[in-house]
Amino acid sequence: MNDFKSLRVLDAFRWIFEKFDIDYPIMRKLIQLKLTMDSRRIPAIFNGQKQKKEGNQFIKSLWLYLFYGLLLLTPFLFLRNQYMFASSILFTVLMFITITTMVSDFSAVLLDVRDKNILQPKPVSNRTLNAAKLMHIVIYLALLEGSFVIIPLAVGIYRFGIFYGLIFIVSIVFVSCFVVVITALTYLFILRFFSGEKLKDIINYVQIFLAVAVMVSYQVMAHSFELTQMNLQYTFTWWHVFLPPLWYSAFFEVLLNQDYSINMLILMACGIVIPLLMLRIYIKLMPTFERSLSKLMSDTVRTKGKSHFFEDWTSKILCRNAQERTFYRFASLMIRQEREFKLKAYPQIGFAIVIPFVMFFNEVRIDSLKEAMANENVYPLYFSALMIPTVVHLLKFSGAYKGNWIFRATPISNSKMFYSSTLKAAIVKLFLPTFALLSIVFIAMFSWAIIPDLLIILLVAIMMTLLSYVLLNGEVYPFSNSHELTQDNNTLKVLVAMVVIGAFALVHYLIAMIPYAKLIYMLILIIAVIVGWRLVFGEKKNHGHS
Amino acid sequence: MIGEPILRLQNIEMSFGNKQVLNGINLEVGKGQIIGYIGPNGAGKSTTVKLMLGLIEGYSGKIEIFGKDIADGDYTYKKRIGYVPETAELYDHLTAAEYLTFTGEMYGLEREEAEKKAYQLMFQFGLEHAFHQRLTSFSKGMRQKVLIISSVLHNPDLLFFDEPLSGLDANSVLVVKEILAKLAEEGKTVFYSSHIMEVVEKISDRIVLLVNGLVVADGSFEELQQQGKEGTLEEIFNQMTGFNQQVEIAERFVEIVKEGRVHE
Ligand SMILES: Nc1ncnc2c1ncn2[C@@H]1O[C@H](COP(=O)(O)OP(=O)(O)OP(=O)(O)O)[C@@H](O)[C@H]1O
Ligand SMILES: [Mg+2]
């Protein structure tokens, strides 16, 4: 096994872990093992055409974050001598990215029970086990944030001096610590108070909730500055105590601008005390966390099967032959029942629900509410389609991916039907409910007249599903790769999707100005979906016949 | 050879990377036979079976099943095959009912038929109470039984059982042994591998011994006894694989275990 650089950095903090009663050598070994496994990950054999090189995909994708850092952070640093505004935007973006990654990508790692069987029988304390898990996440998070802030940091040091850089680094450490611990604590409390089957659902709902909460607080943050005022003056209000990005901006204000007002000191104190306090609580509760995790493995005793009448019904409409229907039902079950899949997919649903509203109300801020309502502005709904690339990509994976021998051992005439039916199931089980909910609210806000627009968006979403499959998966067997740690860069996918969806929305916007063009556009989309689906999944002639 | 050949392997070679695993296997299996496929760990037994099912590719030689070359690309031969893999890997967030119905349907059964049949078979194994429980909560033996059931739901003519008895309790072993015998009586061909020599000795019409990717013995138990020395299959196995150092190995093993000091 390699000795990783990140581990050597960790060695410097050995004393901290030992102070908390963690068996450092063992923890180090566990992390080393995980990192080694991450670097050995290769795509399942015989699944798909392109053979990727083995290696840690996550690390390979880090350069992208360098780029994001450049895009998002640098401009703010050129503002002179007003640290509050610039840094709070910076920390908001940073926290936003950290929490979303944490909730959608690292939750599965945190709630992982697979290695329990392997590790639990060995003489390792729960505390150590949990610390290893947490540090595994922290290492990745540190890499991610490191690449994210390196450019802004360099620019910051150049403009404001080394002292600025120091404060910056310290506050980033605090921010990350805060985010990781708050997520872990949330899960800990759910695990503690719920159990059994219900727990699994609740965790998913909490994820949706977290995703929504993050989005909303991001908005609140942006609003706490009155952007219309030219001077961007910061004025303290009591509820700012609840906005972590402001805590850390206060660091700069106090230390660099020598603003020793009581408000600033309170904010700064929050930034230091709260994360430490939470860390303390978390460490205390860590063993409970590992113990409660085993609840996730249990299954309630059931003697009757659930009826799957919805799946049966939709499968009859959407699938043409018996095999496809079978697989459609199988995929629906996988989507509904596999915890790891849900852990990663549900936050996306949360975003898909909330982003359209956020966008709508952004609009409202510019126009008046009345005007916005009169416009029948349905375009924010396009943002709900952003979940599609990620969800489609997730269909590649399964916690029990080794079970995929069954796909190859069974007599399947057209192996393309695997993905064809899986995608259908994903649309019906994940996108449709989300979109239906949004549609209802939007119809209530505007009028029935927007129904054609909704249909167009739905068709575009189906197109997106197909496109995402071709571009991201392009393989034969779904549910056939190991989940493990995120290997791919989600943000890039979303970015590309945003461009494509944006293009569709633009076309829609232009079309809407021409009378009757909507109907024609709808027809074109329907044809495009059908033809596209045929092209991608159409039966190819088999050599042999029965 | 008895009956029509169901399975024919001609000069099968297979390597993983630069490691040659199978070195030219020739084998012909007739209808209604029970073939015990034995050999030391890593001899290539599972590899052979996976090749025949098309689970892994890249072999050289010719594999014919039901008289057709499987390299033709015609998948339909799989309809008449049942397979129990060596490790009990299943999509285990599904319930037994869901998994079994799914596999049954994949082999072309009707939904209701598959579910009913699966339930009845589970009942025979005494697992009806767990029918609607998720496979994650199943014990090893229970999973194994689910796999066995999933392999026979569609009434296949050829069965590939890779260590079907692993994890089963003594009573269940008896049942499965009987099942194999009955299936063969019905004209089904059973190709199975196992490490339990007493069982292989008793129920196989024919025993194929694989060592280092080569068939070194092939015949009924009596024929093997004539080739080698008298004795049980276990003793023949030891002789044929040139193995007689169990005592020395065990001694050295325990010596190494005892070495160094006991950790507190
Ligand atoms: N995917 C793989 N990559 C590389 N080598 C492999 C792979 N699968 C099997 N092998 C090698 O092929 C050889 C034969 O393996 P196989 O699983 O067929 O053995 P076996 O006879 O079934 O053994 P056992 O009795 O332990 O089940 C072994 O040496 C193994 O290391
Ligand atoms: Mg084997």
PDB file of C-alpha atoms in Angstrom, chain B residues 13-222:
ATOM      1  CA  GLU B  13      -7.631 -22.253 -22.906  1.00  0.00           C
ATOM      2  CA  MET B  14      -8.076 -19.158 -20.875  1.00  0.00           C
ATOM      3  CA  SER B  15      -5.738 -16.666 -19.317  1.00  0.00           C
ATOM      4  CA  PHE B  16      -6.169 -13.650 -17.106  1.00  0.00           C
ATOM      5  CA  GLY B  17      -3.537 -11.186 -18.191  1.00  0.00           C
ATOM      6  CA  ASN B  18      -0.423 -13.269 -18.651  1.00  0.00           C
ATOM      7  CA  LYS B  19      -1.540 -15.944 -16.245  1.00  0.00           C
ATOM      8  CA  GLN B  20      -2.741 -19.070 -17.965  1.00  0.00           C
ATOM      9  CA  VAL B  21      -5.603 -20.540 -15.964  1.00  0.00           C
ATOM     10  CA  LEU B  22      -7.024 -23.204 -18.257  1.00  0.00           C
ATOM     11  CA  ASN B  23      -4.590 -25.189 -20.350  1.00  0.00           C
ATOM     12  CA  GLY B  24      -6.682 -27.001 -22.896  1.00  0.00           C
ATOM     13  CA  ILE B  25      -9.726 -28.648 -21.417  1.00  0.00           C
ATOM     14  CA  ASN B  26     -11.561 -31.327 -23.349  1.00  0.00           C
ATOM     15  CA  LEU B  27     -14.826 -32.582 -22.040  1.00  0.00           C
ATOM     16  CA  GLU B  28     -17.999 -34.079 -23.354  1.00  0.00           C
ATOM     17  CA  VAL B  29     -21.114 -34.431 -21.252  1.00  0.00           C
ATOM     18  CA  GLY B  30     -24.191 -36.421 -22.146  1.00  0.00           C
ATOM     19  CA  LYS B  31     -27.807 -35.970 -21.198  1.00  0.00           C
ATOM     20  CA  GLY B  32     -28.907 -36.977 -17.736  1.00  0.00           C
ATOM     21  CA  GLN B  33     -25.468 -37.148 -16.219  1.00  0.00           C
ATOM     22  CA  ILE B  34     -24.383 -35.771 -12.898  1.00  0.00           C
ATOM     23  CA  ILE B  35     -20.848 -34.527 -13.241  1.00  0.00           C
ATOM     24  CA  GLY B  36     -18.796 -33.752 -10.172  1.00  0.00           C
ATOM     25  CA  TYR B  37     -16.179 -31.186 -11.052  1.00  0.00           C
ATOM     26  CA  ILE B  38     -13.433 -31.208  -8.470  1.00  0.00           C
ATOM     27  CA  GLY B  39      -9.973 -29.844  -8.062  1.00  0.00           C
ATOM     28  CA  PRO B  40      -7.772 -27.858  -5.693  1.00  0.00           C
ATOM     29  CA  ASN B  41      -8.481 -24.193  -4.944  1.00  0.00           C
ATOM     30  CA  GLY B  42      -7.599 -22.068  -7.919  1.00  0.00           C
ATOM     31  CA  ALA B  43      -7.580 -24.962 -10.378  1.00  0.00           C
ATOM     32  CA  GLY B  44      -9.988 -23.177 -12.698  1.00  0.00           C
ATOM     33  CA  LYS B  45     -13.327 -24.818 -11.924  1.00  0.00           C
ATOM     34  CA  SER B  46     -15.345 -21.654 -11.510  1.00  0.00           C
ATOM     35  CA  THR B  47     -13.599 -20.134 -14.492  1.00  0.00           C
ATOM     36  CA  THR B  48     -14.728 -23.035 -16.682  1.00  0.00           C
ATOM     37  CA  VAL B  49     -18.309 -22.647 -15.574  1.00  0.00           C
ATOM     38  CA  LYS B  50     -18.310 -18.878 -16.071  1.00  0.00           C
ATOM     39  CA  LEU B  51     -16.935 -19.342 -19.577  1.00  0.00           C
ATOM     40  CA  MET B  52     -19.725 -21.711 -20.459  1.00  0.00           C
ATOM     41  CA  LEU B  53     -22.272 -19.161 -19.305  1.00  0.00           C
ATOM     42  CA  GLY B  54     -20.658 -16.308 -21.125  1.00  0.00           C
ATOM     43  CA  LEU B  55     -19.964 -14.478 -17.895  1.00  0.00           C
ATOM     44  CA  ILE B  56     -16.371 -14.050 -18.871  1.00  0.00           C
ATOM     45  CA  GLU B  57     -14.976 -13.952 -22.349  1.00  0.00           C
ATOM     46  CA  GLY B  58     -11.698 -14.211 -24.140  1.00  0.00           C
ATOM     47  CA  TYR B  59     -11.088 -17.960 -24.226  1.00  0.00           C
ATOM     48  CA  SER B  60      -9.719 -19.945 -27.093  1.00  0.00           C
ATOM     49  CA  GLY B  61     -11.121 -23.276 -28.178  1.00  0.00           C
ATOM     50  CA  LYS B  62     -14.697 -24.240 -28.758  1.00  0.00           C
ATOM     51  CA  ILE B  63     -17.604 -24.506 -26.354  1.00  0.00           C
ATOM     52  CA  GLU B  64     -20.720 -26.230 -27.583  1.00  0.00           C
ATOM     53  CA  ILE B  65     -23.873 -26.323 -25.531  1.00  0.00           C
ATOM     54  CA  PHE B  66     -26.947 -28.158 -26.796  1.00  0.00           C
ATOM     55  CA  GLY B  67     -24.963 -28.730 -29.984  1.00  0.00           C
ATOM     56  CA  LYS B  68     -24.368 -25.062 -30.739  1.00  0.00           C
ATOM     57  CA  ASP B  69     -21.217 -23.013 -30.465  1.00  0.00           C
ATOM     58  CA  ILE B  70     -21.848 -20.368 -27.838  1.00  0.00           C
ATOM     59  CA  ALA B  71     -19.524 -17.943 -29.597  1.00  0.00           C
ATOM     60  CA  ASP B  72     -22.211 -17.633 -32.299  1.00  0.00           C
ATOM     61  CA  GLY B  73     -23.799 -14.861 -30.337  1.00  0.00           C
ATOM     62  CA  ASP B  74     -27.064 -16.703 -29.923  1.00  0.00           C
ATOM     63  CA  TYR B  75     -28.066 -16.141 -26.354  1.00  0.00           C
ATOM     64  CA  THR B  76     -31.076 -18.476 -26.378  1.00  0.00           C
ATOM     65  CA  TYR B  77     -29.139 -21.422 -25.009  1.00  0.00           C
ATOM     66  CA  LYS B  78     -29.203 -19.650 -21.664  1.00  0.00           C
ATOM     67  CA  LYS B  79     -32.942 -20.220 -21.425  1.00  0.00           C
ATOM     68  CA  ARG B  80     -32.310 -23.876 -20.714  1.00  0.00           C
ATOM     69  CA  ILE B  81     -29.547 -23.309 -18.196  1.00  0.00           C
ATOM     70  CA  GLY B  82     -29.710 -22.799 -14.477  1.00  0.00           C
ATOM     71  CA  TYR B  83     -26.738 -21.370 -12.635  1.00  0.00           C
ATOM     72  CA  VAL B  84     -25.754 -21.117  -9.013  1.00  0.00           C
ATOM     73  CA  PRO B  85     -22.669 -18.930  -8.707  1.00  0.00           C
ATOM     74  CA  GLU B  86     -19.911 -19.654  -6.267  1.00  0.00           C
ATOM     75  CA  THR B  87     -20.331 -16.557  -4.145  1.00  0.00           C
ATOM     76  CA  ALA B  88     -23.818 -15.626  -3.069  1.00  0.00           C
ATOM     77  CA  GLU B  89     -23.926 -12.265  -4.792  1.00  0.00           C
ATOM     78  CA  LEU B  90     -27.453 -10.984  -5.215  1.00  0.00           C
ATOM     79  CA  TYR B  91     -29.182  -7.671  -5.445  1.00  0.00           C
ATOM     80  CA  ASP B  92     -29.915  -7.997  -1.817  1.00  0.00           C
ATOM     81  CA  HIS B  93     -31.978  -4.918  -1.107  1.00  0.00           C
ATOM     82  CA  LEU B  94     -34.752  -6.809  -2.799  1.00  0.00           C
ATOM     83  CA  THR B  95     -36.924  -9.248  -0.936  1.00  0.00           C
ATOM     84  CA  ALA B  96     -36.676 -12.932  -1.757  1.00  0.00           C
ATOM     85  CA  ALA B  97     -40.033 -12.706  -3.487  1.00  0.00           C
ATOM     86  CA  GLU B  98     -38.966  -9.769  -5.598  1.00  0.00           C
ATOM     87  CA  TYR B  99     -35.627 -11.269  -6.521  1.00  0.00           C
ATOM     88  CA  LEU B 100     -37.000 -14.678  -7.412  1.00  0.00           C
ATOM     89  CA  THR B 101     -39.888 -13.303  -9.399  1.00  0.00           C
ATOM     90  CA  PHE B 102     -37.490 -11.064 -11.240  1.00  0.00           C
ATOM     91  CA  THR B 103     -35.123 -13.885 -12.184  1.00  0.00           C
ATOM     92  CA  GLY B 104     -38.004 -16.173 -13.117  1.00  0.00           C
ATOM     93  CA  GLU B 105     -39.403 -13.527 -15.409  1.00  0.00           C
ATOM     94  CA  MET B 106     -36.022 -12.902 -16.957  1.00  0.00           C
ATOM     95  CA  TYR B 107     -36.080 -16.536 -18.025  1.00  0.00           C
ATOM     96  CA  GLY B 108     -39.449 -16.012 -19.599  1.00  0.00           C
ATOM     97  CA  LEU B 109     -41.852 -17.106 -16.889  1.00  0.00           C
ATOM     98  CA  GLU B 110     -45.110 -15.309 -16.276  1.00  0.00           C
ATOM     99  CA  ARG B 111     -45.125 -13.092 -13.236  1.00  0.00           C
ATOM    100  CA  GLU B 112     -47.756 -14.977 -11.240  1.00  0.00           C
ATOM    101  CA  GLU B 113     -46.302 -18.305 -12.223  1.00  0.00           C
ATOM    102  CA  ALA B 114     -42.817 -17.255 -11.159  1.00  0.00           C
ATOM    103  CA  GLU B 115     -44.013 -15.915  -7.845  1.00  0.00           C
ATOM    104  CA  LYS B 116     -46.155 -18.927  -7.093  1.00  0.00           C
ATOM    105  CA  LYS B 117     -43.438 -21.358  -8.008  1.00  0.00           C
ATOM    106  CA  ALA B 118     -40.880 -19.410  -6.020  1.00  0.00           C
ATOM    107  CA  TYR B 119     -43.120 -19.441  -2.985  1.00  0.00           C
ATOM    108  CA  GLN B 120     -43.731 -23.161  -3.228  1.00  0.00           C
ATOM    109  CA  LEU B 121     -40.036 -23.875  -3.582  1.00  0.00           C
ATOM    110  CA  MET B 122     -39.233 -21.603  -0.658  1.00  0.00           C
ATOM    111  CA  PHE B 123     -41.853 -23.472   1.305  1.00  0.00           C
ATOM    112  CA  GLN B 124     -40.128 -26.744   0.563  1.00  0.00           C
ATOM    113  CA  PHE B 125     -36.940 -25.321   2.035  1.00  0.00           C
ATOM    114  CA  GLY B 126     -38.890 -24.101   5.035  1.00  0.00           C
ATOM    115  CA  LEU B 127     -38.294 -20.471   4.174  1.00  0.00           C
ATOM    116  CA  GLU B 128     -41.837 -19.339   3.484  1.00  0.00           C
ATOM    117  CA  HIS B 129     -41.754 -16.961   6.458  1.00  0.00           C
ATOM    118  CA  ALA B 130     -38.847 -15.075   4.893  1.00  0.00           C
ATOM    119  CA  PHE B 131     -40.397 -14.802   1.483  1.00  0.00           C
ATOM    120  CA  HIS B 132     -41.144 -11.107   1.820  1.00  0.00           C
ATOM    121  CA  GLN B 133     -38.044 -10.200   3.727  1.00  0.00           C
ATOM    122  CA  ARG B 134     -35.064  -8.446   2.243  1.00  0.00           C
ATOM    123  CA  LEU B 135     -32.155 -10.646   1.288  1.00  0.00           C
ATOM    124  CA  THR B 136     -29.789  -8.488   3.326  1.00  0.00           C
ATOM    125  CA  SER B 137     -31.292 -10.064   6.418  1.00  0.00           C
ATOM    126  CA  PHE B 138     -30.791 -13.620   5.149  1.00  0.00           C
ATOM    127  CA  SER B 139     -28.239 -16.001   6.574  1.00  0.00           C
ATOM    128  CA  LYS B 140     -25.613 -17.536   4.308  1.00  0.00           C
ATOM    129  CA  GLY B 141     -27.461 -20.820   3.942  1.00  0.00           C
ATOM    130  CA  MET B 142     -30.739 -19.028   3.299  1.00  0.00           C
ATOM    131  CA  ARG B 143     -29.131 -17.011   0.517  1.00  0.00           C
ATOM    132  CA  GLN B 144     -27.731 -20.184  -0.943  1.00  0.00           C
ATOM    133  CA  LYS B 145     -31.185 -21.726  -0.998  1.00  0.00           C
ATOM    134  CA  VAL B 146     -32.571 -18.655  -2.728  1.00  0.00           C
ATOM    135  CA  LEU B 147     -29.871 -19.012  -5.354  1.00  0.00           C
ATOM    136  CA  ILE B 148     -30.665 -22.672  -5.859  1.00  0.00           C
ATOM    137  CA  ILE B 149     -34.336 -21.855  -6.241  1.00  0.00           C
ATOM    138  CA  SER B 150     -33.619 -19.050  -8.686  1.00  0.00           C
ATOM    139  CA  SER B 151     -31.595 -21.452 -10.796  1.00  0.00           C
ATOM    140  CA  VAL B 152     -34.379 -23.987 -11.254  1.00  0.00           C
ATOM    141  CA  LEU B 153     -37.493 -21.810 -11.456  1.00  0.00           C
ATOM    142  CA  HIS B 154     -37.594 -22.044 -15.246  1.00  0.00           C
ATOM    143  CA  ASN B 155     -37.154 -25.797 -15.320  1.00  0.00           C
ATOM    144  CA  PRO B 156     -33.794 -25.796 -17.116  1.00  0.00           C
ATOM    145  CA  ASP B 157     -32.232 -28.793 -18.814  1.00  0.00           C
ATOM    146  CA  LEU B 158     -28.675 -28.077 -17.840  1.00  0.00           C
ATOM    147  CA  LEU B 159     -27.587 -26.998 -14.391  1.00  0.00           C
ATOM    148  CA  PHE B 160     -24.318 -25.403 -13.466  1.00  0.00           C
ATOM    149  CA  PHE B 161     -23.914 -25.492  -9.732  1.00  0.00           C
ATOM    150  CA  ASP B 162     -20.726 -23.946  -8.432  1.00  0.00           C
ATOM    151  CA  GLU B 163     -20.377 -25.229  -4.885  1.00  0.00           C
ATOM    152  CA  PRO B 164     -24.122 -25.443  -4.322  1.00  0.00           C
ATOM    153  CA  LEU B 165     -23.698 -26.983  -0.906  1.00  0.00           C
ATOM    154  CA  SER B 166     -21.628 -24.230   0.597  1.00  0.00           C
ATOM    155  CA  GLY B 167     -23.243 -22.946   3.727  1.00  0.00           C
ATOM    156  CA  LEU B 168     -26.033 -25.496   3.834  1.00  0.00           C
ATOM    157  CA  ASP B 169     -26.702 -27.441   6.999  1.00  0.00           C
ATOM    158  CA  ALA B 170     -26.472 -31.237   7.055  1.00  0.00           C
ATOM    159  CA  ASN B 171     -30.181 -31.765   6.499  1.00  0.00           C
ATOM    160  CA  SER B 172     -30.310 -29.316   3.633  1.00  0.00           C
ATOM    161  CA  VAL B 173     -27.318 -31.035   2.070  1.00  0.00           C
ATOM    162  CA  LEU B 174     -29.292 -34.270   2.113  1.00  0.00           C
ATOM    163  CA  VAL B 175     -32.222 -32.546   0.464  1.00  0.00           C
ATOM    164  CA  VAL B 176     -30.122 -30.916  -2.237  1.00  0.00           C
ATOM    165  CA  LYS B 177     -28.332 -34.202  -2.937  1.00  0.00           C
ATOM    166  CA  GLU B 178     -31.693 -35.889  -3.434  1.00  0.00           C
ATOM    167  CA  ILE B 179     -32.846 -33.028  -5.624  1.00  0.00           C
ATOM    168  CA  LEU B 180     -29.803 -33.409  -7.855  1.00  0.00           C
ATOM    169  CA  ALA B 181     -30.387 -37.118  -8.222  1.00  0.00           C
ATOM    170  CA  LYS B 182     -34.073 -36.605  -9.029  1.00  0.00           C
ATOM    171  CA  LEU B 183     -33.313 -33.893 -11.562  1.00  0.00           C
ATOM    172  CA  ALA B 184     -30.881 -36.237 -13.302  1.00  0.00           C
ATOM    173  CA  GLU B 185     -33.541 -38.928 -13.354  1.00  0.00           C
ATOM    174  CA  GLU B 186     -35.752 -36.430 -15.148  1.00  0.00           C
ATOM    175  CA  GLY B 187     -33.124 -36.251 -17.843  1.00  0.00           C
ATOM    176  CA  LYS B 188     -31.487 -33.035 -16.696  1.00  0.00           C
ATOM    177  CA  THR B 189     -27.769 -32.658 -16.801  1.00  0.00           C
ATOM    178  CA  VAL B 190     -26.086 -31.453 -13.658  1.00  0.00           C
ATOM    179  CA  PHE B 191     -22.594 -30.051 -13.700  1.00  0.00           C
ATOM    180  CA  TYR B 192     -21.471 -29.129 -10.251  1.00  0.00           C
ATOM    181  CA  SER B 193     -18.333 -28.448  -8.335  1.00  0.00           C
ATOM    182  CA  SER B 194     -17.848 -29.180  -4.695  1.00  0.00           C
ATOM    183  CA  HIS B 195     -15.167 -29.689  -2.130  1.00  0.00           C
ATOM    184  CA  ILE B 196     -17.097 -32.225  -0.085  1.00  0.00           C
ATOM    185  CA  MET B 197     -15.595 -35.437  -1.368  1.00  0.00           C
ATOM    186  CA  GLU B 198     -18.008 -37.811   0.342  1.00  0.00           C
ATOM    187  CA  VAL B 199     -20.903 -36.148  -1.441  1.00  0.00           C
ATOM    188  CA  VAL B 200     -19.204 -36.081  -4.812  1.00  0.00           C
ATOM    189  CA  GLU B 201     -18.286 -39.738  -4.402  1.00  0.00           C
ATOM    190  CA  LYS B 202     -21.873 -40.726  -3.695  1.00  0.00           C
ATOM    191  CA  ILE B 203     -23.933 -38.757  -6.161  1.00  0.00           C
ATOM    192  CA  SER B 204     -21.792 -38.297  -9.257  1.00  0.00           C
ATOM    193  CA  ASP B 205     -22.143 -40.478 -12.322  1.00  0.00           C
ATOM    194  CA  ARG B 206     -18.877 -39.096 -13.379  1.00  0.00           C
ATOM    195  CA  ILE B 207     -16.072 -37.228 -11.717  1.00  0.00           C
ATOM    196  CA  VAL B 208     -13.794 -34.790 -13.471  1.00  0.00           C
ATOM    197  CA  LEU B 209     -10.658 -33.785 -11.651  1.00  0.00           C
ATOM    198  CA  LEU B 210      -9.016 -30.546 -12.675  1.00  0.00           C
ATOM    199  CA  VAL B 211      -5.505 -29.642 -11.610  1.00  0.00           C
ATOM    200  CA  ASN B 212      -3.737 -26.503 -12.799  1.00  0.00           C
ATOM    201  CA  GLY B 213      -6.191 -26.010 -15.609  1.00  0.00           C
ATOM    202  CA  LEU B 214      -5.894 -29.533 -16.955  1.00  0.00           C
ATOM    203  CA  VAL B 215      -8.223 -32.498 -16.651  1.00  0.00           C
ATOM    204  CA  VAL B 216      -6.140 -35.153 -14.939  1.00  0.00           C
ATOM    205  CA  ALA B 217      -8.851 -37.689 -14.252  1.00  0.00           C
ATOM    206  CA  ASP B 218     -12.246 -38.304 -15.762  1.00  0.00           C
ATOM    207  CA  GLY B 219     -14.599 -41.165 -15.088  1.00  0.00           C
ATOM    208  CA  SER B 220     -16.950 -42.750 -12.622  1.00  0.00           C
ATOM    209  CA  PHE B 221     -15.799 -43.270  -9.073  1.00  0.00           C
ATOM    210  CA  GLU B 222     -15.140 -46.930  -9.792  1.00  0.00           C
TER     211      GLU B 222
END
